[in-house]
Amino acid sequence: MTIDAQDDVLTIAGRRFGSRLFLGTAGYPNQQVMLDSLAAGGTELATLAIRRISLDGYSESLVDVLAQRFGDRLGLLPNTAGCLTAREAVLTAQLAREALGTGWIKLEVIGDRELLYPDVEELLRATAELVADGFTVLPYCNDDPVTCRKLADLGAAAVMPLGSYIGSGLGIRNPHAIETICARSPVPVVLDAGIGTASDAALAMELGCAAVLLNSAVSKALDPVRMAAAMRDAVAAGRAARLAGRIPVRGFAEPSSPQLGLIGS
């Protein structure tokens, strides 16, 4: 069955997205570059970390700035980056809901501050608690089909397996695992972490991912705005290639030209 481009819309927890590229808001050279990069990427969902701030000297928050530039066209996906336990993550999610008025949360529970690798036990516990509390949970997890299945069974709206370590730019280190997760997941799979350049994003989509979330590959590029546009195009190209269907991989040559009527035959 083929899918027309206009009908190819990503849906997560009942919300429809025309763009399959989600972007972070951290680490840009300045705020204007961040805003221009989000626009160039065409993203409809931006993630941001929840932190305590002092209200002394408060003028304008990042949320205010995003709302002024994009209005309702850009959804917010607060995250629990830096949390080490389920308790910390749940509290952070609840604070985010109070502050931002959204029940969507990118759930991160880290088990190792150097590797920023997920703690699966705490991640499963936090997912169960947040789903029971009415949150739309998108958990960042390892590239393990069993873990992804358990998260989906607990009610996660999508699963977000890592391509490689956060911020490493190593790309997708285990493409077979990502492809297996995509083939077996009952919820959308969003590739998260490790993307280094546009070809990584295209590969994620070719493997069957529903979307890609990235930050450092754009914010730390020499030209973030240009890289955001490249990521937009790469995600679209990878998705189109996935739907078009690649040719079978062969271990030997197969001529594309007709063999009948060869000169000298």
Short mmCIF file of C-alpha atoms in Angstrom, two decimals:
data_model
loop_
_atom_site.label_atom_id
_atom_site.label_comp_id
_atom_site.label_asym_id
_atom_site.label_seq_id
_atom_site.Cartn_x
_atom_site.Cartn_y
_atom_site.Cartn_z
CA MET A 1 0.00 0.00 0.00
CA THR A 2 1.34 3.46 -0.87
CA ILE A 3 0.77 6.59 1.20
CA ASP A 4 0.31 9.98 -0.47
CA ALA A 5 2.48 12.78 0.91
CA GLN A 6 -0.54 14.81 2.02
CA ASP A 7 -1.84 11.82 4.00
CA ASP A 8 1.50 11.08 5.65
CA VAL A 9 0.92 12.76 8.99
CA LEU A 10 2.53 11.73 12.25
CA THR A 11 0.10 11.28 15.14
CA ILE A 12 1.20 10.97 18.78
CA ALA A 13 -1.43 10.73 21.51
CA GLY A 14 -4.02 12.14 19.13
CA ARG A 15 -1.91 15.16 18.13
CA ARG A 16 -1.00 15.45 14.44
CA PHE A 17 2.38 16.72 13.22
CA GLY A 18 3.20 17.80 9.69
CA SER A 19 6.92 17.84 10.55
CA ARG A 20 8.76 14.76 11.76
CA LEU A 21 11.72 16.77 13.05
CA PHE A 22 11.65 17.76 16.72
CA LEU A 23 14.34 20.17 17.94
CA GLY A 24 15.86 21.16 21.25
CA THR A 25 16.38 24.72 22.46
CA ALA A 26 19.72 24.45 24.30
CA GLY A 27 23.29 25.37 23.43
CA TYR A 28 22.75 27.87 20.60
CA PRO A 29 25.17 30.80 20.19
CA ASN A 30 22.34 33.19 21.02
CA GLN A 31 18.56 33.34 21.21
CA GLN A 32 18.05 34.73 17.71
CA VAL A 33 20.00 31.86 16.15
CA MET A 34 17.89 29.42 18.14
CA LEU A 35 14.65 30.98 16.91
CA ASP A 36 15.87 31.10 13.30
CA SER A 37 16.99 27.46 13.52
CA LEU A 38 13.61 26.30 14.81
CA ALA A 39 11.98 28.16 11.93
CA ALA A 40 14.39 26.75 9.34
CA GLY A 41 13.85 23.22 10.65
CA GLY A 42 10.09 23.58 10.34
CA THR A 43 9.65 21.82 13.66
CA GLU A 44 6.29 21.77 15.39
CA LEU A 45 7.56 20.45 18.73
CA ALA A 46 10.47 21.89 20.73
CA THR A 47 11.92 20.39 23.87
CA LEU A 48 13.28 22.40 26.77
CA ALA A 49 14.78 21.53 30.15
CA ILE A 50 12.96 22.38 33.37
CA ARG A 51 15.08 24.27 35.90
CA ARG A 52 14.51 26.40 38.98
CA ILE A 53 15.06 30.10 38.25
CA SER A 54 15.17 33.21 40.35
CA LEU A 55 12.37 35.69 39.66
CA ASP A 56 14.63 38.59 40.66
CA GLY A 57 15.16 40.68 37.57
CA TYR A 58 12.73 38.48 35.63
CA SER A 59 11.81 40.00 32.30
CA GLU A 60 11.04 37.44 29.61
CA SER A 61 11.27 33.67 29.65
CA LEU A 62 12.18 31.32 26.83
CA VAL A 63 8.54 30.23 26.75
CA ASP A 64 7.44 33.83 26.21
CA VAL A 65 9.97 34.27 23.40
CA LEU A 66 8.87 31.07 21.65
CA ALA A 67 5.21 32.04 21.94
CA GLN A 68 5.88 35.48 20.43
CA ARG A 69 7.73 34.00 17.44
CA PHE A 70 5.66 30.89 16.74
CA GLY A 71 2.36 31.19 18.60
CA ASP A 72 0.35 27.97 18.65
CA ARG A 73 2.32 26.53 15.72
CA LEU A 74 5.03 25.28 18.09
CA GLY A 75 4.24 22.80 20.85
CA LEU A 76 6.41 22.54 23.94
CA LEU A 77 7.89 19.29 25.19
CA PRO A 78 9.48 19.89 28.61
CA ASN A 79 12.07 17.31 29.62
CA THR A 80 13.46 15.93 32.84
CA ALA A 81 17.11 16.09 31.78
CA GLY A 82 19.51 15.60 34.67
CA CYS A 83 17.14 13.57 36.86
CA LEU A 84 18.71 10.48 38.43
CA THR A 85 15.67 8.87 40.05
CA ALA A 86 12.01 8.28 39.26
CA ARG A 87 11.09 10.53 42.18
CA GLU A 88 13.11 13.45 40.78
CA ALA A 89 11.68 12.94 37.30
CA VAL A 90 8.07 12.77 38.48
CA LEU A 91 8.49 15.94 40.56
CA THR A 92 10.10 17.74 37.62
CA ALA A 93 7.28 16.67 35.31
CA GLN A 94 4.69 17.92 37.76
CA LEU A 95 6.47 21.28 38.03
CA ALA A 96 6.57 21.50 34.24
CA ARG A 97 2.84 20.88 34.01
CA GLU A 98 2.18 23.62 36.54
CA ALA A 99 4.52 26.10 34.86
CA LEU A 100 3.78 25.44 31.20
CA GLY A 101 0.26 24.07 31.21
CA THR A 102 1.15 20.97 29.24
CA GLY A 103 0.90 17.34 30.25
CA TRP A 104 3.45 16.26 27.64
CA ILE A 105 6.82 15.26 29.03
CA LYS A 106 10.03 13.90 27.56
CA LEU A 107 11.07 11.59 30.35
CA GLU A 108 14.78 11.23 31.05
CA VAL A 109 16.12 9.29 34.04
CA ILE A 110 19.87 9.03 33.84
CA GLY A 111 21.88 6.24 35.44
CA ASP A 112 25.35 7.58 34.66
CA ARG A 113 26.18 11.28 34.53
CA GLU A 114 29.22 10.75 32.29
CA LEU A 115 27.51 8.55 29.70
CA LEU A 116 24.01 10.06 30.19
CA TYR A 117 22.72 6.55 29.71
CA PRO A 118 19.15 5.74 30.83
CA ASP A 119 18.45 3.91 34.09
CA VAL A 120 15.86 1.43 32.85
CA GLU A 121 14.52 0.43 36.27
CA GLU A 122 13.89 4.03 37.31
CA LEU A 123 12.60 4.91 33.83
CA LEU A 124 9.93 2.20 33.94
CA ARG A 125 8.88 3.26 37.44
CA ALA A 126 8.60 6.93 36.45
CA THR A 127 6.67 6.08 33.27
CA ALA A 128 4.09 4.09 35.22
CA GLU A 129 3.63 6.89 37.78
CA LEU A 130 3.35 9.65 35.19
CA VAL A 131 0.93 7.75 32.94
CA ALA A 132 -1.25 7.07 35.99
CA ASP A 133 -1.13 10.82 36.74
CA GLY A 134 -2.45 11.66 33.26
CA PHE A 135 0.78 12.68 31.53
CA THR A 136 1.59 12.06 27.87
CA VAL A 137 4.96 10.39 28.34
CA LEU A 138 7.71 10.17 25.73
CA PRO A 139 10.58 8.30 27.42
CA TYR A 140 14.21 8.55 26.31
CA CYS A 141 15.53 4.99 26.50
CA ASN A 142 18.26 2.64 25.35
CA ASP A 143 18.08 0.88 21.97
CA ASP A 144 16.59 -2.27 23.47
CA PRO A 145 13.40 -3.72 21.91
CA VAL A 146 12.38 -5.31 25.23
CA THR A 147 12.65 -2.04 27.15
CA CYS A 148 10.76 -0.19 24.41
CA ARG A 149 7.98 -2.78 24.53
CA LYS A 150 7.70 -2.52 28.31
CA LEU A 151 7.46 1.28 28.08
CA ALA A 152 4.72 1.03 25.47
CA ASP A 153 2.84 -1.51 27.57
CA LEU A 154 2.96 0.92 30.51
CA GLY A 155 1.25 3.55 28.37
CA ALA A 156 4.07 5.61 26.86
CA ALA A 157 2.74 7.64 23.93
CA ALA A 158 5.96 7.08 21.98
CA VAL A 159 9.37 5.58 22.69
CA MET A 160 12.62 7.45 22.09
CA PRO A 161 15.57 5.08 21.78
CA LEU A 162 19.06 6.58 21.56
CA GLY A 163 21.10 6.35 18.41
CA SER A 164 24.25 6.76 20.54
CA TYR A 165 25.34 8.84 23.53
CA ILE A 166 23.70 12.24 23.97
CA GLY A 167 25.69 14.96 22.26
CA SER A 168 28.28 12.51 20.89
CA GLY A 169 27.50 12.90 17.19
CA LEU A 170 28.36 9.22 16.76
CA GLY A 171 25.21 8.59 14.72
CA ILE A 172 23.21 5.37 14.94
CA ARG A 173 25.58 2.76 16.38
CA ASN A 174 23.13 -0.15 16.20
CA PRO A 175 20.85 0.33 13.19
CA HIS A 176 19.58 -3.26 13.34
CA ALA A 177 18.29 -2.70 16.89
CA ILE A 178 16.54 0.53 15.86
CA GLU A 179 14.97 -1.20 12.87
CA THR A 180 13.80 -4.05 15.10
CA ILE A 181 12.26 -1.62 17.59
CA CYS A 182 10.43 0.17 14.76
CA ALA A 183 9.10 -3.11 13.35
CA ARG A 184 7.75 -4.29 16.71
CA SER A 185 6.66 -1.11 18.49
CA PRO A 186 2.92 -0.47 18.91
CA VAL A 187 3.62 3.26 19.40
CA PRO A 188 5.63 5.75 17.30
CA VAL A 189 9.41 5.49 17.57
CA VAL A 190 11.33 8.78 17.78
CA LEU A 191 15.08 8.45 17.35
CA ASP A 192 16.74 10.51 20.08
CA ALA A 193 20.39 11.31 20.79
CA GLY A 194 23.60 10.76 18.87
CA ILE A 195 22.63 12.41 15.59
CA GLY A 196 25.71 14.13 14.13
CA THR A 197 24.70 15.22 10.67
CA ALA A 198 21.89 15.05 8.13
CA SER A 199 22.70 11.55 6.85
CA ASP A 200 22.15 10.18 10.39
CA ALA A 201 18.66 11.67 10.45
CA ALA A 202 17.87 10.28 7.00
CA LEU A 203 19.04 6.82 8.09
CA ALA A 204 16.80 6.92 11.16
CA MET A 205 13.80 7.57 8.95
CA GLU A 206 14.83 4.90 6.45
CA LEU A 207 15.01 2.40 9.32
CA GLY A 208 11.36 3.10 10.09
CA CYS A 209 11.45 5.77 12.79
CA ALA A 210 8.37 8.00 12.90
CA ALA A 211 10.40 11.11 13.78
CA VAL A 212 13.79 12.36 14.93
CA LEU A 213 14.56 14.54 17.94
CA LEU A 214 17.93 16.30 18.04
CA ASN A 215 19.63 19.32 19.55
CA SER A 216 23.43 19.47 19.54
CA ALA A 217 23.80 18.54 15.87
CA VAL A 218 22.07 21.84 15.05
CA SER A 219 22.89 24.13 17.98
CA LYS A 220 26.64 23.37 17.85
CA ALA A 221 27.01 23.32 14.06
CA LEU A 222 29.12 26.05 12.48
CA ASP A 223 25.93 27.35 10.86
CA PRO A 224 22.97 26.18 12.99
CA VAL A 225 20.29 27.68 10.75
CA ARG A 226 21.67 25.97 7.64
CA MET A 227 22.05 22.67 9.51
CA ALA A 228 18.44 22.89 10.74
CA ALA A 229 17.29 23.24 7.14
CA ALA A 230 19.49 20.28 6.18
CA MET A 231 17.95 18.18 8.94
CA ARG A 232 14.45 19.14 7.77
CA ASP A 233 15.27 17.97 4.25
CA ALA A 234 17.04 14.83 5.47
CA VAL A 235 14.07 13.73 7.58
CA ALA A 236 11.72 14.31 4.66
CA ALA A 237 14.02 12.43 2.26
CA GLY A 238 14.49 9.52 4.66
CA ARG A 239 10.76 9.24 5.21
CA ALA A 240 10.09 9.31 1.44
CA ALA A 241 12.72 6.64 0.87
CA ARG A 242 11.19 4.47 3.59
CA LEU A 243 7.75 4.72 2.01
CA ALA A 244 9.15 4.18 -1.49
CA GLY A 245 10.83 0.94 -0.43
CA ARG A 246 14.51 0.23 -0.98
CA ILE A 247 15.68 -2.48 -3.34
CA PRO A 248 16.78 -5.78 -1.80
CA VAL A 249 20.41 -5.94 -0.70
CA ARG A 250 22.28 -8.43 -2.90
CA GLY A 251 25.62 -10.09 -2.41
CA PHE A 252 26.42 -10.07 -6.11
CA ALA A 253 26.03 -7.85 -9.17
CA GLU A 254 22.83 -7.62 -11.18
CA PRO A 255 22.99 -5.62 -14.43
CA SER A 256 20.40 -2.91 -14.90
CA SER A 257 20.84 -2.84 -18.70
CA PRO A 258 19.13 -5.45 -20.95
CA GLN A 259 21.32 -8.45 -21.72
CA LEU A 260 19.62 -9.31 -25.02
CA GLY A 261 21.26 -7.89 -28.16
CA LEU A 262 24.69 -7.29 -26.64
CA ILE A 263 27.25 -6.29 -29.31
CA GLY A 264 29.47 -9.28 -30.01
CA SER A 265 27.05 -11.84 -28.56
#
